[in-house]
XYZ file of C-alpha atoms in Angstrom:
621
model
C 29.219 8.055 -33.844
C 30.667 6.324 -36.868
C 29.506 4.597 -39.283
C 30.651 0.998 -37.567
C 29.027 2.232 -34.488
C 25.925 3.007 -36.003
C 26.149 -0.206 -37.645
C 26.584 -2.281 -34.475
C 23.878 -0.080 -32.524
C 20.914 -0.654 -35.554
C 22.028 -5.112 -35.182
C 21.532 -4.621 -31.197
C 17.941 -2.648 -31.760
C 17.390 -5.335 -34.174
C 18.700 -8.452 -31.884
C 16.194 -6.558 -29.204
C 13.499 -5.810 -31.367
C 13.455 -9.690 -32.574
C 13.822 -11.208 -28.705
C 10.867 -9.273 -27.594
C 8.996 -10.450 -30.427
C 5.867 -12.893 -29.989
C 6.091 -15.590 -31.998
C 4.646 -18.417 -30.503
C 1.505 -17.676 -28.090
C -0.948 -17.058 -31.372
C -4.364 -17.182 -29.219
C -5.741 -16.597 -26.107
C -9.791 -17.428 -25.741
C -11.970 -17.581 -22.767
C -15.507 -19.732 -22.961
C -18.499 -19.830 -20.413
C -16.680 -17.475 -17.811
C -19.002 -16.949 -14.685
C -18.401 -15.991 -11.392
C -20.512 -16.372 -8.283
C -19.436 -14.357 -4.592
C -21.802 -14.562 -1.758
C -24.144 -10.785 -0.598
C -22.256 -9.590 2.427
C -25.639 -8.430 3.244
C -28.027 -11.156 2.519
C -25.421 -14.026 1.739
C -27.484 -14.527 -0.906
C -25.388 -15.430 -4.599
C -24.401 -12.918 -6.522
C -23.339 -13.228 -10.092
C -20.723 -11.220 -11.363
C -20.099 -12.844 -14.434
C -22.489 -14.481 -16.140
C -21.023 -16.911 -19.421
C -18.962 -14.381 -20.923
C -17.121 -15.204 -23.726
C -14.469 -14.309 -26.473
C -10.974 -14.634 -28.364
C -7.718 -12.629 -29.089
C -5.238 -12.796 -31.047
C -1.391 -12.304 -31.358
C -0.577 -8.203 -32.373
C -4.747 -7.540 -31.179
C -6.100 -4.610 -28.338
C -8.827 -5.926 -26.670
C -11.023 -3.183 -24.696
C -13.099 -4.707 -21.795
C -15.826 -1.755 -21.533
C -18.484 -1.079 -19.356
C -20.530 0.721 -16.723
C -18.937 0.823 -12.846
C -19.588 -2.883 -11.276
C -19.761 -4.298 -14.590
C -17.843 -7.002 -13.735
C -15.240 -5.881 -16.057
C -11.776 -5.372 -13.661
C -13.076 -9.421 -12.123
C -13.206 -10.655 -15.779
C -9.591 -8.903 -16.168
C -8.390 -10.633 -12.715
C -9.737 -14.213 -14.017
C -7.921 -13.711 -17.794
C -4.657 -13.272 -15.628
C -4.985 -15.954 -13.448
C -5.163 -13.051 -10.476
C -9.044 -13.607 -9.516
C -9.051 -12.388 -5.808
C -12.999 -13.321 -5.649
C -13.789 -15.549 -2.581
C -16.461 -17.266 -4.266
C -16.428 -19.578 -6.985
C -15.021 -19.375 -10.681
C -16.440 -21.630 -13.738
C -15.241 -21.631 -17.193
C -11.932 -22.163 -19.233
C -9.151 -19.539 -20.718
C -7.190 -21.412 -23.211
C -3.534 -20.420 -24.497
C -3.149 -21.696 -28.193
C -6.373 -23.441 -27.591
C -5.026 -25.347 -24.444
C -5.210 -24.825 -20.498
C -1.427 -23.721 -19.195
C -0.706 -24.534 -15.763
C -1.184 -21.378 -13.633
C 3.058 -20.610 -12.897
C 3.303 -21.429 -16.764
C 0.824 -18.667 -17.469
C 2.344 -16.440 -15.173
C 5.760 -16.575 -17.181
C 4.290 -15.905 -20.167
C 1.688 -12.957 -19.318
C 2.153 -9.684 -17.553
C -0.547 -7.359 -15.212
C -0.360 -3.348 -15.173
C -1.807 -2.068 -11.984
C -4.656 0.789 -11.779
C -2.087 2.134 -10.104
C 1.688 2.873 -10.775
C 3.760 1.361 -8.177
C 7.111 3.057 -9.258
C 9.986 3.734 -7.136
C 9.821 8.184 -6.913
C 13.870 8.287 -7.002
C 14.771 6.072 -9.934
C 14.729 7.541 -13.693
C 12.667 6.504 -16.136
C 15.204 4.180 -18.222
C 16.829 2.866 -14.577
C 13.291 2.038 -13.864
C 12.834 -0.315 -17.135
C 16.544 -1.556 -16.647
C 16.127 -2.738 -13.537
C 12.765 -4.478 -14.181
C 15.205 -6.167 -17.168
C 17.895 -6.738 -14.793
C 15.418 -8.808 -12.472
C 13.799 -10.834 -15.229
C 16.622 -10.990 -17.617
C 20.374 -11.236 -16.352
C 22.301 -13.075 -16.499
C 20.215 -14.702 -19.587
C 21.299 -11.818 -21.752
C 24.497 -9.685 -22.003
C 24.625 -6.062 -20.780
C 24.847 -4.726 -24.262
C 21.523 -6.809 -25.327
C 19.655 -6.010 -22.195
C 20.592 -2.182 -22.703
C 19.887 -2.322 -26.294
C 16.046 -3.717 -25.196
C 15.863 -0.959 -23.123
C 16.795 1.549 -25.709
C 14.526 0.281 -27.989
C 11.317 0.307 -25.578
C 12.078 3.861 -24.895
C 12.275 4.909 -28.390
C 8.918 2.466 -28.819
C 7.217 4.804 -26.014
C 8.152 8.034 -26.663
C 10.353 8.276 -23.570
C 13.341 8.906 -24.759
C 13.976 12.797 -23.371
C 12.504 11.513 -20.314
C 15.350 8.871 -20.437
C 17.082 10.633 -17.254
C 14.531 12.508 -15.144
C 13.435 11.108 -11.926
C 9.742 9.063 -11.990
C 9.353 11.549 -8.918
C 8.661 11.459 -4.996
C 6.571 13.998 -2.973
C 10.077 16.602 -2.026
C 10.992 16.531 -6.320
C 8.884 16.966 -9.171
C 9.384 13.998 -11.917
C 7.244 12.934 -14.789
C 3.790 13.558 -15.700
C 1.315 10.774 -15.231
C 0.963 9.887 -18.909
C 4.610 9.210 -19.108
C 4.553 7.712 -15.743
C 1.865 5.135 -16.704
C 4.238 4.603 -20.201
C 7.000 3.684 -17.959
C 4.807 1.393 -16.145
C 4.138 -0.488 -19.212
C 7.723 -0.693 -20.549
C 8.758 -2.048 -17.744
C 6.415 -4.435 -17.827
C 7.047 -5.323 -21.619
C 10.853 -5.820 -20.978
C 10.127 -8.430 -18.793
C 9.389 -10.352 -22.430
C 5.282 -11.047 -21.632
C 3.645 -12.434 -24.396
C 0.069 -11.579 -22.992
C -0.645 -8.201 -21.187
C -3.210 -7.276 -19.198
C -3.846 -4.049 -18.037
C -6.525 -2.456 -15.669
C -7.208 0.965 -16.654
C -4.658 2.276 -17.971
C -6.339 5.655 -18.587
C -7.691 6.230 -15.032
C -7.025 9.711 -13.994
C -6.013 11.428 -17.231
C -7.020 13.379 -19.538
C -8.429 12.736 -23.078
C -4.929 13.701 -24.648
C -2.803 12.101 -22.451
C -5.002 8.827 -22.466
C -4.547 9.147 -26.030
C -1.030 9.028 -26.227
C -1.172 6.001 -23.373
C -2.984 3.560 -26.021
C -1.855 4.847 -28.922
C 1.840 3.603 -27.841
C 0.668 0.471 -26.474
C -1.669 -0.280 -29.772
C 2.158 0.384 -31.721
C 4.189 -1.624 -29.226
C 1.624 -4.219 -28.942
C 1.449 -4.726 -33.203
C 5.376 -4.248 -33.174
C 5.950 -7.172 -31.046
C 2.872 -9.193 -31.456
C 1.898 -9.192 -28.326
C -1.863 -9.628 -26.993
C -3.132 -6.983 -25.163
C -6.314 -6.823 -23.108
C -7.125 -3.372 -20.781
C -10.132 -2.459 -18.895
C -11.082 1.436 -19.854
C -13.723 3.260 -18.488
C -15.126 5.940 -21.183
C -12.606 6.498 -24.074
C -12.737 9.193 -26.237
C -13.529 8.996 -29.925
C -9.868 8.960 -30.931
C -8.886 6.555 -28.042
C -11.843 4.059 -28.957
C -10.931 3.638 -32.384
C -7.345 2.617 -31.796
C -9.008 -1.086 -30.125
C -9.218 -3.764 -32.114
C -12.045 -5.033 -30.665
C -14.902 -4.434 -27.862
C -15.749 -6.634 -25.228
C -18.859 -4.803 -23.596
C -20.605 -5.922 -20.087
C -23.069 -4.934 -18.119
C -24.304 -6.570 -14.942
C -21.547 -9.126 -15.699
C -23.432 -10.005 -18.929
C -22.151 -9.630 -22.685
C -23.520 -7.177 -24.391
C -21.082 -7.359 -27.519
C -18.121 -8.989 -28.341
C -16.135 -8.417 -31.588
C -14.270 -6.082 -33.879
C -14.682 -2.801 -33.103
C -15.743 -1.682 -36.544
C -18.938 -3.713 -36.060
C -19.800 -1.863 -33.101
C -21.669 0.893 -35.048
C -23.987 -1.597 -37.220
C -24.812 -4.163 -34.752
C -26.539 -1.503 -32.169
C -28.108 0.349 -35.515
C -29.647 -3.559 -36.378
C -30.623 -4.189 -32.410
C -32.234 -0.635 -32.204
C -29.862 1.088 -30.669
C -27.982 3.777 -33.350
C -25.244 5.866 -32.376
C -26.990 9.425 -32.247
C -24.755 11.319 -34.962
C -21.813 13.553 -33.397
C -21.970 11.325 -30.220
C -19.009 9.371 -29.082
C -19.869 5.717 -29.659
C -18.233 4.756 -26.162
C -19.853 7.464 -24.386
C -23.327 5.929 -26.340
C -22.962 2.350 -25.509
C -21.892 2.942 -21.988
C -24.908 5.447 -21.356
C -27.376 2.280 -23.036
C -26.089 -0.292 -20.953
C -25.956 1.941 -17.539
C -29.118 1.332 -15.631
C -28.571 3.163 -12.407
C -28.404 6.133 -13.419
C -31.392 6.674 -15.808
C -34.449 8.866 -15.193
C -36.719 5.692 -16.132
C -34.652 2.820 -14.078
C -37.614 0.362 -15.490
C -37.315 1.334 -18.916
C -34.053 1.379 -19.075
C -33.732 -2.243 -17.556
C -36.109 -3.401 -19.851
C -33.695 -1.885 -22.655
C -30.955 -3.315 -20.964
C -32.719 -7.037 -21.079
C -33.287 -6.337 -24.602
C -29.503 -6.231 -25.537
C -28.212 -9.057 -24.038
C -31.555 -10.820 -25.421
C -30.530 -9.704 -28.927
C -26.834 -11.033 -28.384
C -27.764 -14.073 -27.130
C -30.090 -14.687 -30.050
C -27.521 -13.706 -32.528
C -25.664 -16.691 -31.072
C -22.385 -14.618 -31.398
C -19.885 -17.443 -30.620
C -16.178 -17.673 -30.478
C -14.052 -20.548 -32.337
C -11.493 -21.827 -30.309
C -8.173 -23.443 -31.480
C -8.219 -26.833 -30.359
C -5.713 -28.374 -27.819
C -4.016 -30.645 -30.397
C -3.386 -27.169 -32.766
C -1.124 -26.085 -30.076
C 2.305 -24.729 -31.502
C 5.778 -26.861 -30.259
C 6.895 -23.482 -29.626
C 4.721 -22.395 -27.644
C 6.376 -25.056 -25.164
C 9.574 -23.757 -25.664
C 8.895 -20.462 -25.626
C 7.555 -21.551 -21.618
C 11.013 -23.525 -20.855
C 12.913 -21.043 -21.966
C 10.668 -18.335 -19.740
C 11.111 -20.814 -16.479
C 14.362 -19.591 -17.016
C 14.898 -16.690 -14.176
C 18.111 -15.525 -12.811
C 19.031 -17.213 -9.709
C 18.536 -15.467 -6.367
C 21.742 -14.004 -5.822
C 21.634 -12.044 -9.026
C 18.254 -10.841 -8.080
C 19.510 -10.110 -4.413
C 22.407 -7.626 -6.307
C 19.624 -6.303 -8.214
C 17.774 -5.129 -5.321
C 20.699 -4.054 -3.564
C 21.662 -1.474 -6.228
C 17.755 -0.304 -6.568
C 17.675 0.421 -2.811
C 20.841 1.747 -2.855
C 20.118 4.256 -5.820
C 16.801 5.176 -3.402
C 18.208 5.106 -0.181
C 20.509 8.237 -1.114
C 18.494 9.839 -3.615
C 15.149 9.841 -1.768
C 15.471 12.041 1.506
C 13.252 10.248 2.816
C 14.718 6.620 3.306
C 17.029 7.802 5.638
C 18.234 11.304 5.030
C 15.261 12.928 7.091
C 16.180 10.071 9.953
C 19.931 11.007 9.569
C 19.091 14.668 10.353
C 16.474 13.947 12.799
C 18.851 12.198 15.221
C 21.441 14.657 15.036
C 18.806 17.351 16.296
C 17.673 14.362 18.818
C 21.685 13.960 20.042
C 22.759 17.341 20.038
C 18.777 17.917 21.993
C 20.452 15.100 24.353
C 23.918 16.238 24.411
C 22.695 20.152 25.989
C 20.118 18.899 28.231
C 22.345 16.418 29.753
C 25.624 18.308 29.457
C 28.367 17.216 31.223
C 26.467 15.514 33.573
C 29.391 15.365 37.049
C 30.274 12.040 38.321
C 28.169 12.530 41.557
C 25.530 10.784 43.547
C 23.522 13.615 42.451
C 23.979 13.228 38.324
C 23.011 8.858 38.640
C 19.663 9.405 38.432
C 19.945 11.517 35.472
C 22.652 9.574 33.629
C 19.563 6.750 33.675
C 17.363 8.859 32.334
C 19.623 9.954 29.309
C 20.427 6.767 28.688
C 16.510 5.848 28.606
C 16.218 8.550 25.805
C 18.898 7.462 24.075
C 17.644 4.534 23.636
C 13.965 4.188 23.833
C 13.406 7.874 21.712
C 16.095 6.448 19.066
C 13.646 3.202 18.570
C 10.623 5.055 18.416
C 11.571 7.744 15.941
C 11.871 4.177 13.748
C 8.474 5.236 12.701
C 9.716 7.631 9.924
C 10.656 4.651 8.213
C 7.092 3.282 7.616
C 6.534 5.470 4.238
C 10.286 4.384 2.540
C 9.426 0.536 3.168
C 5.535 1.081 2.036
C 6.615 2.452 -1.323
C 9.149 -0.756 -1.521
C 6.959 -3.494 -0.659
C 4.073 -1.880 -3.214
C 7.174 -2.271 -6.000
C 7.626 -5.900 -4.258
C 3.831 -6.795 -4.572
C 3.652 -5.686 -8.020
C 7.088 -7.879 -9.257
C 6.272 -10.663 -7.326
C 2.636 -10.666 -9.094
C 4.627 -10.578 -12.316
C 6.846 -13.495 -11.421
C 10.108 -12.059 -11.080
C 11.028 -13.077 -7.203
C 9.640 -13.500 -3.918
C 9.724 -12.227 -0.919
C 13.157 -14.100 0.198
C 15.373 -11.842 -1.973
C 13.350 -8.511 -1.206
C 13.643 -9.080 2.746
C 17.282 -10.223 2.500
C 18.452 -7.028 0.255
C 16.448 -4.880 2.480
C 17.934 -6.077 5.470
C 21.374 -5.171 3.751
C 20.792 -1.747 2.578
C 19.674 -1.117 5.690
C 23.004 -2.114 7.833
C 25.339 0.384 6.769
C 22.990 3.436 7.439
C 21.815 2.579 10.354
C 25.492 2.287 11.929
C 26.088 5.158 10.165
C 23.143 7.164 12.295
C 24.372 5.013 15.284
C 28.305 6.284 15.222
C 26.901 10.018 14.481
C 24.837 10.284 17.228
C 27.139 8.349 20.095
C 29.621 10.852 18.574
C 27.699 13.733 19.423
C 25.547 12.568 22.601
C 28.150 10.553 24.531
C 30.841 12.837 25.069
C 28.590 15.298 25.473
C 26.586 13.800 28.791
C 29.718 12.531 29.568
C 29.187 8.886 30.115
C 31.795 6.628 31.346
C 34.794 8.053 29.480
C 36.249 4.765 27.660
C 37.275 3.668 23.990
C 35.713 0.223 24.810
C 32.566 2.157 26.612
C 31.960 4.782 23.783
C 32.231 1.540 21.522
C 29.779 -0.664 23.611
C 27.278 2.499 23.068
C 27.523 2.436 19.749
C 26.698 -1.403 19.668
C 23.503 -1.298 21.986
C 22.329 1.486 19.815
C 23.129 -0.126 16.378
C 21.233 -3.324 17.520
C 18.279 -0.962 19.129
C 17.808 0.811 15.770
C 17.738 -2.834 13.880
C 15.314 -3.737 16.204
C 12.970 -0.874 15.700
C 13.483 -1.067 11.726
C 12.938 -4.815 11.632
C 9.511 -3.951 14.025
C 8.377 -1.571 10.851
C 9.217 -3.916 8.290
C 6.812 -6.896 10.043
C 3.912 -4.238 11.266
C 4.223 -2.788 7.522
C 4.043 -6.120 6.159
C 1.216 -7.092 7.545
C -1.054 -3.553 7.578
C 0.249 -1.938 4.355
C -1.509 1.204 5.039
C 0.470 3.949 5.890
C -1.457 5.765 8.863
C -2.640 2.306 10.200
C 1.323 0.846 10.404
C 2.889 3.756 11.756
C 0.337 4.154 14.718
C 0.437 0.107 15.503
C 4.502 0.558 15.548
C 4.398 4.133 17.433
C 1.559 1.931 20.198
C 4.298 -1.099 20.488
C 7.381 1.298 21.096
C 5.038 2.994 23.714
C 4.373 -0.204 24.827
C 8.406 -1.487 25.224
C 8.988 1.797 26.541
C 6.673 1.127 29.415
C 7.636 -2.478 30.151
C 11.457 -1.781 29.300
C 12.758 -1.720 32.937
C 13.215 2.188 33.520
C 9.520 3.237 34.157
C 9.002 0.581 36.493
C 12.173 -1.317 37.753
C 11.874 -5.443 36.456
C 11.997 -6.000 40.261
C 8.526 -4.834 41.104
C 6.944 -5.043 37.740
C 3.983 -6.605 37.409
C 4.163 -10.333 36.506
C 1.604 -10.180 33.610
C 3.511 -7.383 31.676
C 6.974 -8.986 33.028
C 6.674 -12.665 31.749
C 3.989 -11.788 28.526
C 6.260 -8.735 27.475
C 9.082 -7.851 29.532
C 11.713 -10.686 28.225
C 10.259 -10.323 24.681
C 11.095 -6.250 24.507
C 14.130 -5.126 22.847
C 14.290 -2.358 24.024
C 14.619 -4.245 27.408
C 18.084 -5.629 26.648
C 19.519 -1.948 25.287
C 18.592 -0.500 28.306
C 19.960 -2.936 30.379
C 23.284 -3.491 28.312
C 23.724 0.199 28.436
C 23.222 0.871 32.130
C 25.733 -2.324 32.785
C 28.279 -0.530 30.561
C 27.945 3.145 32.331
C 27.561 1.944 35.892
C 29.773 -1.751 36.018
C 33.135 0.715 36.315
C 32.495 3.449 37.558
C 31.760 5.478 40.958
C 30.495 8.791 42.504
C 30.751 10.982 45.132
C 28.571 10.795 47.652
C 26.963 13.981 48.840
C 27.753 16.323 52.340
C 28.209 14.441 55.168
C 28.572 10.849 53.192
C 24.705 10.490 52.808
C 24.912 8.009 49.842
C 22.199 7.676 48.227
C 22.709 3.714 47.532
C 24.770 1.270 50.196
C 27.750 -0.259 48.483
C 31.146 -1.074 49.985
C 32.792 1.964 48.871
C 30.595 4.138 51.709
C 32.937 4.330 53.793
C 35.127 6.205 51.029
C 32.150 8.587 50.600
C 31.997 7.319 47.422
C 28.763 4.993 45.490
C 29.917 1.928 43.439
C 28.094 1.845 40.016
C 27.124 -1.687 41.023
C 24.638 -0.921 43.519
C 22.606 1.024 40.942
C 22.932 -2.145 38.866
C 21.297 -4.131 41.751
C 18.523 -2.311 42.492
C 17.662 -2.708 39.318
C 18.456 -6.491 39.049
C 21.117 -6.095 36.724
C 23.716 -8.459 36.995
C 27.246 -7.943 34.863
C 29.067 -10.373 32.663
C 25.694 -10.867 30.759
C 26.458 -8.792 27.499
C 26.814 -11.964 25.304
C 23.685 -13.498 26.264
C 21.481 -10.223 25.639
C 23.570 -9.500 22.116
C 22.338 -13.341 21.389
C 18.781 -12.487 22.914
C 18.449 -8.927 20.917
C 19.693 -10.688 17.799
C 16.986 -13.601 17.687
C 14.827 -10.625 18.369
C 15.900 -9.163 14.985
C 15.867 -12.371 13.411
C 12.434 -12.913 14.548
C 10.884 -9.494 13.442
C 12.258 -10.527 10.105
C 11.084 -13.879 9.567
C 7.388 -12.882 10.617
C 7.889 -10.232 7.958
C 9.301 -12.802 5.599
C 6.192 -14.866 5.957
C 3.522 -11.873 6.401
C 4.792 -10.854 3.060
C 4.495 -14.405 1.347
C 1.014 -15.336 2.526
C -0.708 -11.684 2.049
C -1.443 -11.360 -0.989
């Protein structure tokens, strides 16, 4: 690199450096917090925060501390404006000593997840970049936004992990200290000016959790940003890099302040750090009741805390609302500016592109799966004769080639899980809804799933030999395209609404059993019953593939009739010894010259499934 280059390259880090700066949002204080739920038991109310109180400050690490059902992750939920409580919330959190509005807020904070919700396939820096490209383009050149992401890298310690794959279950990636870095770089190029983060620490080791805070206590001083995480039980080394302690227990305060105060105000209330003990290990055993060998005694020593805090009258000073910086309100109009949704919609499309042939599992597994399913198809049925004799199974293959093609749909439940986690996560972060997701995941999906359509027609048709046509073998291909949309867009609404992997894939794997059994081949729409035929006969997909497919195999064709002329079905061409396609058709109530109408049907069908997903997505939280 020369010495211009290296010029240029240190003014970009700088440029970056400077826009992710914090510069305006100075406080952030929260006074009288209390929240009350209703005992699912005894309905009685419960209190799980009881007037908490406290203050931080631009380039500070807050640690909210405390036993299990503390009330510390519900305190972190109502700082970030996330409170999922269904009972009530009292109590103020002012920004530069003033309430924002909550999608003000929003712009200007960011949440980090217990856990990471990363996509497996991307690499680390494509994982930051694209978190950039969703928050940030089109507001920023390339070169700026790629200089951020340098520089957040370098400000991690992720910069030989630059290249190498976050990781899915079928290839190794990261470890989960780097992985939970990652997670917090992405979050921070997203320009928050407030983080919150729920333990960050949770299910690592001392060294590793170490290394988590120690980077976010440098990025967090580097860019002034405020930082508040929930931990569990530091170790020495990874309590003393907090600036200050907020400690609970039963969703009361038992100390608020700098952290090198910790020490002398338990010594002065009675309760010294024992020497060589860890002082969060110390506190948290004090101010655990439930686990003591003398419950009452240690309840009584519990009272006696939040007695001695009380008295001490420990209060926080809050800026007052006309002390509010001007740009703190610029700083919000320029954050209300997001790229618009087309740019987002690109966004996505290159993410799920990058997965979709990177991660086996998207489609790659499906792709190989219904070659083994046609060429399966293809022997069984092989060269099935054009006699009265072969009808009966020509119906049958095309049953399985269409019904068994929707239902192995299923193996898409685990690819659109991991996406709509990612989707959950942005959209909580404000950087687009569930419009722009749905739309670019509808898109990614199109080409693949003609892809699998044309590969398996290829294989299966001529194989069975079906009605040997260009326009036939074409047809095909169209009923199954459409089918496999259908069963896709079925997984994306079941998965939408019952995000839980083993509970989606057997509610999609019962409705395919149940089109399967209403689609017209089991039992023939003629003699169905009317409950299942007018509830969900005209409603099943899979009903219009079949249908469209036997009207394509059996509209222009005939077959021989066996010895003697005994046709099985009575059509005109009898006395030629010979069956007319159509009279399979009517037995089945199949008229021709319907194909439009059931490509217009199956397509609202699609439409449908998507639109219930679209809205399953935006009202479940």
């Amino acid at each position: 690199m020369s010495e211009s280059e290296t010029s240029t390259h240190d003014l970009e880090r700088g440029a970056a450096s400077e826009s992710l700066y914090n510069s305006t949002i100075k406080n952030l204080s929260w006074h009288d917090i209390s929240v009350t739920v209703s005992d699912r038991k005894t309905k009685a109310p419960k209190q799980l925060l009881d007037n908490v109180n406290g203050e931080l400050k631009a380039g500070e690490i807050l640690a909210l501390m405390g036993p299990s059902g503390s009330g510390k992750t519900t305190l972190l939920n109502t700082l970030a404006r996330r409170s999922t409580s269904s009972g009530s919330t009292t109590g103020t959190v002012l920004t530069n000593g003033t309430h924002l509005p909550q999608s003000a807020f929003r712009e200007i904070s960011s949440y980090v997840e217990q856990e990471d919700a990363l996509i497996g396939s991307l690499t680390v820096r494509e994982t930051v970049d694209f978190s950039a490209r969703l928050s940030l383009a089109g507001l920023v050149t390339k070169r700026e936004r790629l200089a951020r992401v340098d520089d957040l890298l370098i400000a991690f310690g992720l910069t030989d992990q630059a290249h190498t794959l976050i990781g899915t279950p079928l290839r190794k990636g990261i470890s989960g200290g780097q992985k939970r870095r990652a997670s917090v770089a992405a979050q921070i190029i997203t320009e928050p000016k407030i983080m919150f983060l729920d333990e960050p620490t949770s299910g690592l080791d001392s060294s590793a959790s170490y290394e988590i805070i120690s980077h976010l206590r440098s990025v967090g001083r580097r860019y002034n940003l405020l930082i508040v995480a929930s931990i569990h039980q530091p170790s020495t080394s990874t309590f003393r890099l907090f600036d200050k302690l907020l400690l609970l227990s039963q969703g009361k305060t038992c100390y608020f302040g700098p952290l090198s105060d910790v020490t002398p105000y338990f010594e002065s209330a009675g309760f010294p750090v024992p020497p060589q003990t860890n002082p969060a290990e110390h506190l948290l055993d004090i101010t655990n009741s439930d686990f003591a060998l003398n419950r009452e005694q240690a309840q009584r020593d519990l009272d006696s805390i939040h007695a001695t805090w009380n008295q001490q009258q420990h209060t926080v000073s809050f800026t007052s609302k006309e002390g509010i910086d001007q740009p703190a309100i610029a700083i919000l109009e320029n954050h209300s500016r997001r790229p618009d949704i087309f740019t987002i919609i690109s966004a996505l499309l290159l993410r799920m592109f990058i997965k979709s042939y990177r991660d086996v599992v998207v489609y790659g597994i499906r792709i190989a799966m219904y070659m083994g399913l046609a060429i399966m198809m293809g022997t069984v049925w092989l060269r099935l004769p054009t006699t009265q004799d072969s009808i009966q199974p020509f119906i049958n293959a095309i049953f399985f080639g269409s019904a068994f093609m929707s239902f192995m749909a299923v193996a898409y439940v685990p690819a659109f899980l991991e996406d709509r986690a990612t989707f959950v996560k942005d959209r909580a972060n404000g950087l687009y809804g569930a419009l722009p997701f749905l739309i670019a995941n509808f898109i990614i999906g199109l080409p693949y799933l003609f892809l699998i359509a044309v590969i398996f027609s290829v294989i299966a048709y001529w194989l069975t030999n079906f009605r040997p046509s260009g326009e036939a073998f074409m047809l095909w291909i169209m009923w199954l395209f459409l089918d496999l949309l259908a069963a896709e867009s079925l997984v994306v609404l079941v998965s939408s609404l019952f995000p839980v992997f083993v509970v989606a894939l057997a509610i999609v794997a019962f409705a395919n059993g149940l089109w399967m059994s209403v689609g017209g081949f089991l039992v023939s729409p003629t003699i169905l019953n009317v409950f299942w035929k007018y509830v969900f006969h005209y409603i099943d997909y899979q009903t219009y593939v079949f249908q469209g497919m036997m009207v394509n195999e059996f509209s222009q064709r005939t077959y021989t009739c066996g010895s003697g002329c005994q046709c099985m079905y009575n059509t005109p061409l009898a006395p030629q010894c010979q069956i007319a396609g159509t009279g399979v058709l009517e037995t089945y109530g199949y008229a021709t010259g319907r194909t439009g109408k059931w490509v217009g049907i199956l397509i609202g069908i699609i439409v449908g499934y998507r639109v219930l997903g679209l809205l399953a997505l935006h009202f479940r939280q």
